[in-house]
Amino acid sequence: MGVLNELGEDRGMSAHATRICSDDRLTRVIRTYEQLSPATLSSLDALFAPDARFIDPFNDVTGHAAIRRIFEHMYATVQQPRFDVLEGAVQGCSGFLLWDLHFRSPGASGKANRIHGMSRLVFNEQGQVTLHHDHWDPARQLYEDVPVLGAVMRMIRKKLSASGG
């Protein structure tokens, strides 16, 4: 059985991810992210060390309050954000997660979106995350959908591509 969502439904993905690596630290991270909601943001404090650093394409912050603000901002700016962890592994004090963030665009369109990414994690001796470094491509996964900017981004990607397309 996987992690249950707020409706009590089995989300399934955690069972798959934890079979890949049965490390308790990684299982705790997966459960926290897959169950995350505005009401559970305080659970991040137990997951992260007090001086933890969180890096993604838009942020580079340190500490519980700053990390929580990133997720508060996410819930304030997109609709129905939800993480699904696809894979995970740990070796020593380092780990990684392969994940999808599903959300709906704000406004009337409510377009469904998915960001596919990977997070590098570093754990301290207490099993808390001291570094969470997200890797994903905002140019391809976000900017290319923006009118005018998207056309420019696609043109640049085409020019830099080895196949020219």
Short mmCIF file of C-alpha atoms in Angstrom, two decimals:
data_model
loop_
_atom_site.label_atom_id
_atom_site.label_comp_id
_atom_site.label_asym_id
_atom_site.label_seq_id
_atom_site.Cartn_x
_atom_site.Cartn_y
_atom_site.Cartn_z
CA MET A 1 0.00 0.00 0.00
CA GLY A 2 1.24 3.50 -0.82
CA VAL A 3 0.71 6.79 0.93
CA LEU A 4 -2.89 7.89 1.41
CA ASN A 5 -3.95 11.30 0.16
CA GLU A 6 -6.21 13.71 2.05
CA LEU A 7 -9.28 11.78 0.80
CA GLY A 8 -7.95 8.48 2.13
CA GLU A 9 -7.18 7.19 -1.37
CA ASP A 10 -4.04 5.15 -1.97
CA ARG A 11 -1.64 7.29 -4.02
CA GLY A 12 0.44 4.23 -4.86
CA MET A 13 3.70 5.87 -5.95
CA SER A 14 5.37 5.75 -2.53
CA ALA A 15 5.11 1.99 -2.40
CA HIS A 16 7.00 1.84 -5.70
CA ALA A 17 9.61 4.40 -4.67
CA THR A 18 10.28 2.81 -1.27
CA ARG A 19 10.77 -0.62 -2.89
CA ILE A 20 13.61 0.94 -4.86
CA CYS A 21 15.29 2.02 -1.64
CA SER A 22 13.92 1.03 1.74
CA ASP A 23 15.91 3.68 3.62
CA ASP A 24 13.84 5.23 6.44
CA ARG A 25 15.18 8.72 5.71
CA LEU A 26 14.08 8.56 2.10
CA THR A 27 10.71 7.03 3.00
CA ARG A 28 10.07 9.97 5.38
CA VAL A 29 10.93 12.50 2.64
CA ILE A 30 8.67 10.75 0.11
CA ARG A 31 5.73 10.58 2.52
CA THR A 32 6.14 14.20 3.53
CA TYR A 33 6.17 15.44 -0.07
CA GLU A 34 3.37 13.20 -1.31
CA GLN A 35 1.14 14.17 1.64
CA LEU A 36 2.09 17.85 1.58
CA SER A 37 -0.73 20.39 1.73
CA PRO A 38 -1.14 23.89 3.16
CA ALA A 39 -2.31 22.25 6.39
CA THR A 40 0.80 20.03 6.67
CA LEU A 41 3.55 22.54 5.88
CA SER A 42 4.71 22.45 9.51
CA SER A 43 5.83 18.83 8.88
CA LEU A 44 8.71 20.28 6.86
CA ASP A 45 10.37 21.47 10.08
CA ALA A 46 10.93 17.88 11.26
CA LEU A 47 12.16 16.81 7.82
CA PHE A 48 14.78 19.56 7.43
CA ALA A 49 17.66 20.43 9.76
CA PRO A 50 17.31 23.97 11.20
CA ASP A 51 20.13 25.24 8.95
CA ALA A 52 19.12 23.23 5.86
CA ARG A 53 19.66 24.75 2.43
CA PHE A 54 17.02 24.46 -0.32
CA ILE A 55 17.94 25.24 -3.93
CA ASP A 56 15.73 25.17 -7.01
CA PRO A 57 15.79 27.13 -10.30
CA PHE A 58 14.21 30.16 -8.55
CA ASN A 59 15.35 29.97 -4.93
CA ASP A 60 18.43 29.45 -2.79
CA VAL A 61 17.42 29.69 0.86
CA THR A 62 18.49 28.46 4.27
CA GLY A 63 16.42 27.61 7.33
CA HIS A 64 12.96 26.33 8.21
CA ALA A 65 11.06 29.60 7.70
CA ALA A 66 12.57 30.29 4.29
CA ILE A 67 11.95 26.72 3.08
CA ARG A 68 8.35 26.84 4.29
CA ARG A 69 7.86 30.15 2.41
CA ILE A 70 8.79 28.42 -0.87
CA PHE A 71 5.97 25.92 -0.41
CA GLU A 72 3.55 28.57 0.86
CA HIS A 73 4.28 30.51 -2.32
CA MET A 74 3.66 27.39 -4.43
CA TYR A 75 0.23 26.86 -2.83
CA ALA A 76 -0.59 30.55 -3.27
CA THR A 77 0.35 30.73 -6.95
CA VAL A 78 -0.76 27.43 -8.52
CA GLN A 79 -3.86 25.29 -8.14
CA GLN A 80 -3.88 21.74 -6.78
CA PRO A 81 -0.11 21.13 -6.62
CA ARG A 82 0.74 17.48 -5.95
CA PHE A 83 4.04 15.58 -5.89
CA ASP A 84 4.42 12.02 -7.15
CA VAL A 85 7.75 10.40 -6.42
CA LEU A 86 8.76 7.99 -9.17
CA GLU A 87 12.15 6.75 -7.94
CA GLY A 88 14.52 7.21 -5.09
CA ALA A 89 17.81 5.94 -3.77
CA VAL A 90 20.28 6.60 -0.96
CA GLN A 91 23.96 5.83 -0.62
CA GLY A 92 25.57 6.86 2.61
CA CYS A 93 24.38 10.36 3.52
CA SER A 94 23.35 11.30 -0.04
CA GLY A 95 20.16 10.47 -1.86
CA PHE A 96 18.03 11.39 -4.83
CA LEU A 97 14.37 11.52 -5.80
CA LEU A 98 12.92 11.50 -9.30
CA TRP A 99 9.53 13.20 -9.16
CA ASP A 100 6.65 14.84 -10.97
CA LEU A 101 4.92 17.97 -9.71
CA HIS A 102 1.38 18.14 -11.06
CA PHE A 103 -0.57 21.40 -10.83
CA ARG A 104 -3.14 23.53 -12.60
CA SER A 105 -2.37 26.98 -13.95
CA PRO A 106 -3.97 29.85 -12.09
CA GLY A 107 -6.84 31.71 -13.69
CA ALA A 108 -9.72 30.66 -15.83
CA SER A 109 -7.80 28.21 -18.01
CA GLY A 110 -6.80 25.94 -15.14
CA LYS A 111 -4.52 24.12 -17.58
CA ALA A 112 -3.00 20.90 -16.21
CA ASN A 113 0.79 21.02 -16.01
CA ARG A 114 3.57 18.65 -15.01
CA ILE A 115 7.13 19.45 -14.02
CA HIS A 116 9.50 16.48 -14.10
CA GLY A 117 12.52 16.87 -11.87
CA MET A 118 15.15 15.35 -9.64
CA SER A 119 16.23 16.32 -6.15
CA ARG A 120 19.62 15.66 -4.59
CA LEU A 121 19.35 15.21 -0.84
CA VAL A 122 22.03 15.22 1.86
CA PHE A 123 21.17 13.88 5.32
CA ASN A 124 22.79 14.62 8.68
CA GLU A 125 23.43 12.00 11.39
CA GLN A 126 19.92 12.58 12.79
CA GLY A 127 18.39 11.71 9.41
CA GLN A 128 17.32 15.27 8.64
CA VAL A 129 17.81 16.87 5.24
CA THR A 130 20.65 19.40 5.27
CA LEU A 131 20.64 20.04 1.51
CA HIS A 132 17.76 19.73 -0.94
CA HIS A 133 18.85 20.69 -4.47
CA ASP A 134 16.17 20.50 -7.17
CA HIS A 135 17.14 20.04 -10.80
CA TRP A 136 14.54 20.67 -13.51
CA ASP A 137 14.28 22.66 -16.71
CA PRO A 138 12.14 25.80 -16.33
CA ALA A 139 12.84 26.90 -19.92
CA ARG A 140 11.26 23.81 -21.45
CA GLN A 141 8.71 23.04 -18.72
CA LEU A 142 7.42 26.56 -18.01
CA TYR A 143 8.75 29.35 -20.22
CA GLU A 144 7.91 27.70 -23.55
CA ASP A 145 4.20 28.01 -22.67
CA VAL A 146 4.43 31.79 -22.23
CA PRO A 147 3.29 33.75 -25.32
CA VAL A 148 6.17 35.45 -27.19
CA LEU A 149 8.77 34.25 -24.66
CA GLY A 150 7.87 30.64 -25.53
CA ALA A 151 8.56 31.21 -29.23
CA VAL A 152 11.95 32.74 -28.42
CA MET A 153 12.82 29.85 -26.06
CA ARG A 154 11.86 27.24 -28.68
CA MET A 155 13.94 29.04 -31.32
CA ILE A 156 16.98 29.12 -29.01
CA ARG A 157 16.55 25.44 -28.14
CA LYS A 158 16.29 24.55 -31.85
CA LYS A 159 19.49 26.49 -32.67
CA LEU A 160 21.42 24.84 -29.81
CA SER A 161 20.14 21.33 -30.53
CA ALA A 162 22.60 18.92 -32.16
CA SER A 163 19.85 17.82 -34.54
CA GLY A 164 18.79 21.38 -35.30
CA GLY A 165 15.22 20.51 -34.38
#
